[in-house]
Tab-separated table of C-alpha atoms (C1' of nucleotides) in Angstrom:
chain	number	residue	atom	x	y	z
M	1047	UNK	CA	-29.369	-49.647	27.774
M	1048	UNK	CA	-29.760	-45.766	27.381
M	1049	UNK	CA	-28.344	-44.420	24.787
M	1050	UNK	CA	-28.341	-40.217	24.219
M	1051	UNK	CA	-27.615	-38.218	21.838
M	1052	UNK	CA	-26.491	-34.243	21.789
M	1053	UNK	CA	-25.431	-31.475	20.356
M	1054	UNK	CA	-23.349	-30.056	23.066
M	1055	UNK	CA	-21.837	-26.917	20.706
M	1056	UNK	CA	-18.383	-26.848	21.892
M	1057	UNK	CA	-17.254	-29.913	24.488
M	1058	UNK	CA	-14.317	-27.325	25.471
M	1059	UNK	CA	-16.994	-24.918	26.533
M	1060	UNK	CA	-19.642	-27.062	28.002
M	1061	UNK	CA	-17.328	-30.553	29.187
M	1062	UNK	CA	-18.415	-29.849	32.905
M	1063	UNK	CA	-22.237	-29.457	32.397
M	1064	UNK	CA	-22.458	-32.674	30.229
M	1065	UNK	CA	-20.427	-34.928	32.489
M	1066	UNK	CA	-22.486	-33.709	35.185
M	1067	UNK	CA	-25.461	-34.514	33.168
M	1068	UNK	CA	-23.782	-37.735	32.387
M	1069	UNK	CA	-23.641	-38.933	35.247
M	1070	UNK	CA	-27.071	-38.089	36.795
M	1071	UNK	CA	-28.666	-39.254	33.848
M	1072	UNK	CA	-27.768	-43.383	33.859
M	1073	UNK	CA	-26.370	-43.243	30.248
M	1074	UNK	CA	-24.201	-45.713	28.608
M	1075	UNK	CA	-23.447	-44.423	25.151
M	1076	UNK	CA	-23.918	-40.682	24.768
M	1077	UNK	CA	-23.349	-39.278	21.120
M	1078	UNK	CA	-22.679	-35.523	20.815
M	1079	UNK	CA	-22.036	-33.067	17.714
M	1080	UNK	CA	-20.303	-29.927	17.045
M	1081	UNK	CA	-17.333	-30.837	19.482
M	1082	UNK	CA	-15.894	-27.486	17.863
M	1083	UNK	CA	-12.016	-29.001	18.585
M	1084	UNK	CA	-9.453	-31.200	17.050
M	1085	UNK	CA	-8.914	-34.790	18.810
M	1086	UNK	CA	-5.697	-33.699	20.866
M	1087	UNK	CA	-7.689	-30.713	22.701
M	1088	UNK	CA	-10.945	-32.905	23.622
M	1089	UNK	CA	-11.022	-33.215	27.411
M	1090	UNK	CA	-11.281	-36.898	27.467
M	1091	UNK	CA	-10.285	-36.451	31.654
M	1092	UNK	CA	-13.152	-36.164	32.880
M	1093	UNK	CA	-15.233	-38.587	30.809
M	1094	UNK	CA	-12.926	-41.164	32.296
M	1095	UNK	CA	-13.379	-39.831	35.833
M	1096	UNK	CA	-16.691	-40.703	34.707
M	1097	UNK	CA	-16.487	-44.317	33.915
M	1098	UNK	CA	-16.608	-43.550	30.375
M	1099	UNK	CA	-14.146	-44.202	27.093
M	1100	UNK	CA	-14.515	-41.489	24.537
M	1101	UNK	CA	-13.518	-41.669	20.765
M	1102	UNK	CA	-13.630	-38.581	18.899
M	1103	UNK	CA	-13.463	-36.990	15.049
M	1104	UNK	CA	-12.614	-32.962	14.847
M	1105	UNK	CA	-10.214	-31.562	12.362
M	1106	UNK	CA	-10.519	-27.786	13.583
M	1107	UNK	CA	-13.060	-25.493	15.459
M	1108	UNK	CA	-16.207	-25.943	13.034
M	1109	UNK	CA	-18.462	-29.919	13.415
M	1110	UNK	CA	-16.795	-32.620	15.443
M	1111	UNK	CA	-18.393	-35.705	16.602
M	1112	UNK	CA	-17.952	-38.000	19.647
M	1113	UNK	CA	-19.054	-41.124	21.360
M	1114	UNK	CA	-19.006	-41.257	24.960
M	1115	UNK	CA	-19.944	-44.750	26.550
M	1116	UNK	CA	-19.524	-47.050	29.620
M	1117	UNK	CA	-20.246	-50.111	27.437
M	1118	UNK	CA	-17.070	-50.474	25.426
M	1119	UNK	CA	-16.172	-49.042	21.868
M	1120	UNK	CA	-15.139	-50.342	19.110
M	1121	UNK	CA	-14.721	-50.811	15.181
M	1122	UNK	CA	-14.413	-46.581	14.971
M	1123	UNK	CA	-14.867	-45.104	11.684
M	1124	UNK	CA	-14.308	-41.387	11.057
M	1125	UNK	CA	-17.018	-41.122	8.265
M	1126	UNK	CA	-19.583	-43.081	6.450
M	1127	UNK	CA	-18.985	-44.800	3.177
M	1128	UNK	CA	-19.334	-42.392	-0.028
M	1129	UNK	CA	-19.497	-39.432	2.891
M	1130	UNK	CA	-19.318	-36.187	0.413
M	1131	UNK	CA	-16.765	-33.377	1.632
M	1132	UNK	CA	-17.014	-30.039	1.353
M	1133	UNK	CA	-16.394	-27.166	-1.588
M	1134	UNK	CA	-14.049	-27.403	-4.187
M	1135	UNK	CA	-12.098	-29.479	-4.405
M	1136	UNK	CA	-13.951	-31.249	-1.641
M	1137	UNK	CA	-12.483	-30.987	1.718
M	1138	UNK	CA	-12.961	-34.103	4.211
M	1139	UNK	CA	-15.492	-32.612	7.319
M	1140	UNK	CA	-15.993	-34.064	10.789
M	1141	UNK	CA	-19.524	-34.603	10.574
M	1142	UNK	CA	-19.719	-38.361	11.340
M	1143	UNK	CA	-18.571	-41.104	13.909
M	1144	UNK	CA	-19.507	-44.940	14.126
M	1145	UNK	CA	-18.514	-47.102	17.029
M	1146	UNK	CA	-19.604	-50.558	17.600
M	1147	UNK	CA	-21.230	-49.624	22.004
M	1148	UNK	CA	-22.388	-52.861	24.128
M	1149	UNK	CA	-23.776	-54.392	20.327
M	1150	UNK	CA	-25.392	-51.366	19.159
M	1151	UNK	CA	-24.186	-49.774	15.841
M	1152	UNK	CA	-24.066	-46.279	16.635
M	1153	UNK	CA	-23.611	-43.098	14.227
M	1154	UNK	CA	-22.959	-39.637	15.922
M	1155	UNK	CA	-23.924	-37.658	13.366
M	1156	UNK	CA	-24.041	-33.629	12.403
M	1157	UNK	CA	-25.846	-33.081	8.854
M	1158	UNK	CA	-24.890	-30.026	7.377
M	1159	UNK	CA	-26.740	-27.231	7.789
M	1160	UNK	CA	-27.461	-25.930	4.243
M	1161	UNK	CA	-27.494	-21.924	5.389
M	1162	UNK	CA	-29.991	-21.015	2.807
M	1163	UNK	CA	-31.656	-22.392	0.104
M	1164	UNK	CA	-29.370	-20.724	-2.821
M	1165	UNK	CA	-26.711	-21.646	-1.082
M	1166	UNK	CA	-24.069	-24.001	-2.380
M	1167	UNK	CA	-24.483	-25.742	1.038
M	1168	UNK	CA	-27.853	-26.223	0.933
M	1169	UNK	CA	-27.231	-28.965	-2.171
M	1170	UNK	CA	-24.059	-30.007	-0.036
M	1171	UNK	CA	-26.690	-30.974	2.708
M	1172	UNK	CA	-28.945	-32.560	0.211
M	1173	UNK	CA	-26.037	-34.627	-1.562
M	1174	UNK	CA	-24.553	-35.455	2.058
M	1175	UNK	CA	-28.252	-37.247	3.310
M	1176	UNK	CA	-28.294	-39.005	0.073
M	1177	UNK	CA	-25.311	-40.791	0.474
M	1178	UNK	CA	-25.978	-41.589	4.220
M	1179	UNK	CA	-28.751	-43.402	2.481
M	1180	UNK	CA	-27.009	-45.142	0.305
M	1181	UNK	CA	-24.980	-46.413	3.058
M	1182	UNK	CA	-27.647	-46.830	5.250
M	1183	UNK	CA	-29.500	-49.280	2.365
M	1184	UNK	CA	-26.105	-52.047	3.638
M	1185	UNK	CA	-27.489	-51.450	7.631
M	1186	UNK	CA	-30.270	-52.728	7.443
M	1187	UNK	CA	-29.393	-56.369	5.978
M	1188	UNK	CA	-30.114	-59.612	8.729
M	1189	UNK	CA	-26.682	-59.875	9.283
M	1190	UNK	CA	-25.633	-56.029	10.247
M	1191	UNK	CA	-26.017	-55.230	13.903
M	1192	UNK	CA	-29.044	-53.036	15.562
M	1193	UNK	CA	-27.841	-49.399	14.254
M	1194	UNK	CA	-28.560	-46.516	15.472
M	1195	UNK	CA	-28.282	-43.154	13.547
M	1196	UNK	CA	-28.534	-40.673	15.886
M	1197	UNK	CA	-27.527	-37.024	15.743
M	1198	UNK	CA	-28.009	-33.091	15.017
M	1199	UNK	CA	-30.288	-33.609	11.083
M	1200	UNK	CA	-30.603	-29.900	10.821
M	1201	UNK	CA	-33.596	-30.748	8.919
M	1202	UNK	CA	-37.487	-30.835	11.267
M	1203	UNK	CA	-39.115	-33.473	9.608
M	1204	UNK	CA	-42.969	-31.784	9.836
M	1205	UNK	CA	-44.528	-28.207	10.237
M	1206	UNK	CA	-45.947	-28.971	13.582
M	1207	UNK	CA	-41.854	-29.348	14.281
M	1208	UNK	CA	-40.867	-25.540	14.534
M	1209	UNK	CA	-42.783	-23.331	16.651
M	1210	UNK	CA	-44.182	-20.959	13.196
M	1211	UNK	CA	-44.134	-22.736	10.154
M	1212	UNK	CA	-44.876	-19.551	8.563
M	1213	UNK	CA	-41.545	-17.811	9.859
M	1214	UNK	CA	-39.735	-20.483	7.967
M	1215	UNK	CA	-41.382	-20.107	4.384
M	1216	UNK	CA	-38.299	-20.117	2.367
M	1217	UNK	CA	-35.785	-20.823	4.455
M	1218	UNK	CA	-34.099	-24.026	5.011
M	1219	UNK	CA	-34.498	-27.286	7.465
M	1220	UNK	CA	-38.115	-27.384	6.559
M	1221	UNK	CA	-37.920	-27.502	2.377
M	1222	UNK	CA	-39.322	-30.572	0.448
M	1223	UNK	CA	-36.219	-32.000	-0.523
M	1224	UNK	CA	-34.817	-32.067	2.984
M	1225	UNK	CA	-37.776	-33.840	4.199
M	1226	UNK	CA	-37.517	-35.710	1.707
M	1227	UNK	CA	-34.320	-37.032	2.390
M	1228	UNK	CA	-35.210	-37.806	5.793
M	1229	UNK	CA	-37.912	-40.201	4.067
M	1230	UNK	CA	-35.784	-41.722	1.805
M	1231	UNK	CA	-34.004	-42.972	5.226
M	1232	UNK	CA	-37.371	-44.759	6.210
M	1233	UNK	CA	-37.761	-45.802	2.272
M	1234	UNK	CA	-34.321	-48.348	3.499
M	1235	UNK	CA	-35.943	-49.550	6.462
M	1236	UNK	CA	-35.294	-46.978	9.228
M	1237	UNK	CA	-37.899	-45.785	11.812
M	1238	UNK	CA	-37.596	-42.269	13.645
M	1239	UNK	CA	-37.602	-43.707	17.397
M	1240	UNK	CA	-38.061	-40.132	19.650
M	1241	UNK	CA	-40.922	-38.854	18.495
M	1242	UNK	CA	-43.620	-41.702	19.676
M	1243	UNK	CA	-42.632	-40.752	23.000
M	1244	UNK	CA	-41.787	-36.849	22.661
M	1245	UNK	CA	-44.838	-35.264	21.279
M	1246	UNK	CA	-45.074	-31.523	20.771
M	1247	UNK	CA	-41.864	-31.382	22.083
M	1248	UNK	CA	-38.815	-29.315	21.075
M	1249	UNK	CA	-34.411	-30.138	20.508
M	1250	UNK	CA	-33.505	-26.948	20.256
M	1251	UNK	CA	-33.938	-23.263	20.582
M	1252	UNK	CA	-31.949	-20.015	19.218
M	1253	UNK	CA	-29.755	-18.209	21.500
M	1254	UNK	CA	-31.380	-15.062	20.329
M	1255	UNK	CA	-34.763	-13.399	20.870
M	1256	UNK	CA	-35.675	-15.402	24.046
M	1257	UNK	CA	-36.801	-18.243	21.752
M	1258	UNK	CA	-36.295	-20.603	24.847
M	1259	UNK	CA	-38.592	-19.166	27.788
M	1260	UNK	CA	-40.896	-18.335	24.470
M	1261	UNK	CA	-41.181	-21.953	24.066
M	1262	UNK	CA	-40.505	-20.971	20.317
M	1263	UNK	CA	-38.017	-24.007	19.105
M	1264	UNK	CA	-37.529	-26.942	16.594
M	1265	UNK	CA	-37.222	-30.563	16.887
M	1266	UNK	CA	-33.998	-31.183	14.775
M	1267	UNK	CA	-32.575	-34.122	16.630
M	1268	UNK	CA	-33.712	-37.189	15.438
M	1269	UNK	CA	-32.429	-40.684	16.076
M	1270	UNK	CA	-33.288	-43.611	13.523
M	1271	UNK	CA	-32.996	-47.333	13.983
M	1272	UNK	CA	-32.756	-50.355	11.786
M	1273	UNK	CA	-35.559	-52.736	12.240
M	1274	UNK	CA	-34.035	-54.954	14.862
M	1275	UNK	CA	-32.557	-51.961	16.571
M	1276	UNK	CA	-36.076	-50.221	16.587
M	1277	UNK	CA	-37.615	-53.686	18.205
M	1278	UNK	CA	-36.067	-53.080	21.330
M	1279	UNK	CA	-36.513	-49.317	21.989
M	1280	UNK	CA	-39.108	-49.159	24.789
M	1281	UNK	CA	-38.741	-45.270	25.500
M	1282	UNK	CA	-37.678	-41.353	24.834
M	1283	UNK	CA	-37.558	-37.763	26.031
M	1284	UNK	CA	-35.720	-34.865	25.247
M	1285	UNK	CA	-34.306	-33.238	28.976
M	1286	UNK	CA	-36.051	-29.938	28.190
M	1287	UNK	CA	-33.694	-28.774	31.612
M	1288	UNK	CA	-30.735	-28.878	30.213
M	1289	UNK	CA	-31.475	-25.936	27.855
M	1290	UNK	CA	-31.456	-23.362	30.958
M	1291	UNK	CA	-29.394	-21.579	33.240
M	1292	UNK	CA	-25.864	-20.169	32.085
M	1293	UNK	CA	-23.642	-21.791	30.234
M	1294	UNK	CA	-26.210	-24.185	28.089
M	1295	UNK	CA	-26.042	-25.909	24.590
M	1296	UNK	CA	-28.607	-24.715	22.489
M	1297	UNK	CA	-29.958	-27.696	21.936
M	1298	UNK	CA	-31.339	-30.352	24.413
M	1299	UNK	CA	-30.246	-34.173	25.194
M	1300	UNK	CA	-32.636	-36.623	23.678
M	1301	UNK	CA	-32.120	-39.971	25.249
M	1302	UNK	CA	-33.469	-43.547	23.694
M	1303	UNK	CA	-34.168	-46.691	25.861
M	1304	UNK	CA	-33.347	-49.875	24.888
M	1305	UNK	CA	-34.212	-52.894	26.368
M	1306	UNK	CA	-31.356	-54.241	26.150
K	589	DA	C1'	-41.224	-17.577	32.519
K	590	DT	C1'	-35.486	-20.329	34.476
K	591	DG	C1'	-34.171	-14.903	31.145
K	592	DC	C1'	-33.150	-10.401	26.044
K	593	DC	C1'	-26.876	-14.827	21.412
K	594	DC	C1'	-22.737	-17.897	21.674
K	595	DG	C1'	-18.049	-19.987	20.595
K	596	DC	C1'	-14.064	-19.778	18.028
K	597	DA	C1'	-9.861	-17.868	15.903
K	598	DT	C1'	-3.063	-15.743	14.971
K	599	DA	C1'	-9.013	-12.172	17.851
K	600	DC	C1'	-10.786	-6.040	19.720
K	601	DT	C1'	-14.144	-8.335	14.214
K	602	DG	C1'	-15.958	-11.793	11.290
K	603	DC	C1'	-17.888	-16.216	10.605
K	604	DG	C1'	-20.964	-20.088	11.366
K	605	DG	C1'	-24.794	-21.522	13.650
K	606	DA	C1'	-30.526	-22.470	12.197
DNA sequence: ATGCCCGCATACTGCGGA
């Protein structure tokens, strides 16, 4: 089984070029984040011309997350348990979707991004990993299903991670506490599957400043397994392609194999 | 080196993205 995850940044704006990709690709279960629309204006057409059934979570035109896959999909939940919302009072965000895809627990998820480190979002972001692992801690037990918690972190776990460590002094996705968070998820039992197989390699790169043909990018997209969900990956790569040409995310598909 | 930012919204400017 091969099972993807993306951050497509807008489905309305891209639906063509990942469907295409889709189907070239020999995915069953693709997960993809900032949908950028509410449930009744996802094109869910041409995922079905596909071969695929979609389920999707978007309240307005900022996160939204989806699961495409060809494998069945079922036991949907909009959010995780204990799944913070935003500002005050808290407001409920579309930031995370589980579906049960060919026996695979899978989480589409988009972590906040924390904007800057003063920020009331940056403790938002912090507060929002914690609880996914808290719930994460109930994943892992011998009778949960293989989960997979794959997604947009917004956080690169090491320096070598961003293409100048020293451009980011200071500035979120590479502070302590956000790694830290990210280990707290391996303190539960979860292993980071991509990067074994993705070395020196890059999820995403800024519109701006020509950071792609610069090579000048971060590896933000991450997916973690439980330990019986980890046993059976036997590959990874990030489709470095996809980020060119007109009309691209900017962020890659990173795609997991399972053998399964 | 696959190209000098993009998508959205009561829209011609501001916000969020990272």
């Amino acid at each position: 089984m091969r099972i993807a995850t993306w951050n497509v940044n807008s489905i309305r704006a891209r639906v063509d070029r990942v469907t295409a990709w889709l189907e070239r690709s020999d995915v069953d279960v693709l997960a993809m984040q900032e949908t950028k629309c509410k449930d009744a204006q996802f094109p869910v057409l041409p995922f079905e011309a596909a071969g695929y059934e979609v389920v999707h979570h978007g309240l307005n035109q900022w996160n939204g997350v989806a699961i495409a896959s060809r494998v069945g999909v079922s036991d949907v939940e909009p959010a995780f348990p204990g799944q913070p919302g935003w500002g005050e009072p808290a407001a409920a965000e579309a930031r995370a979707l589980g579906a049960t895809c060919g026996g695979v627990r899978v989480w589409s998820l988009y972590v906040p991004n924390g904007r800057e480190v003063a920020d009331p979002h940056y403790v938002y972001k912090l507060g929002w990993l914690a609880a996914l692992r808290d719930a994460a801690k109930e994943w892992t037990s011998p009778d949960a299903p293989p989960t997979l918690l794959v997604g947009d972190w917004n956080v690169a776990p090491r320096d070598e991670d961003v293409w100048d460590p020293a451009f980011f002094e200071g500035r979120t996705h590479v502070t302590a506490p956000e790694r830290d968070a990210l280990t707290a998820l391996e303190d539960v039992g979860f292993t980071e599957l991509t990067r074994a197989y993705t070395e020196g390699q890059f999820t995403y790169w800024d519109y701006t400043q020509l950071r792609f043909p610069k090579r000048q990018g971060m590896r933000i997209d991450l997916a973690y397994g439980s330990p019986s969900a980890a046993a059976h990956v036997v590959g990874a790569a990030i489709d470095r392609e996809e980020r060119k040409g007109k009309g691209a995310s900017d962020h890659a598909p990173v795609v997991l194999e399972l053998d399964t």
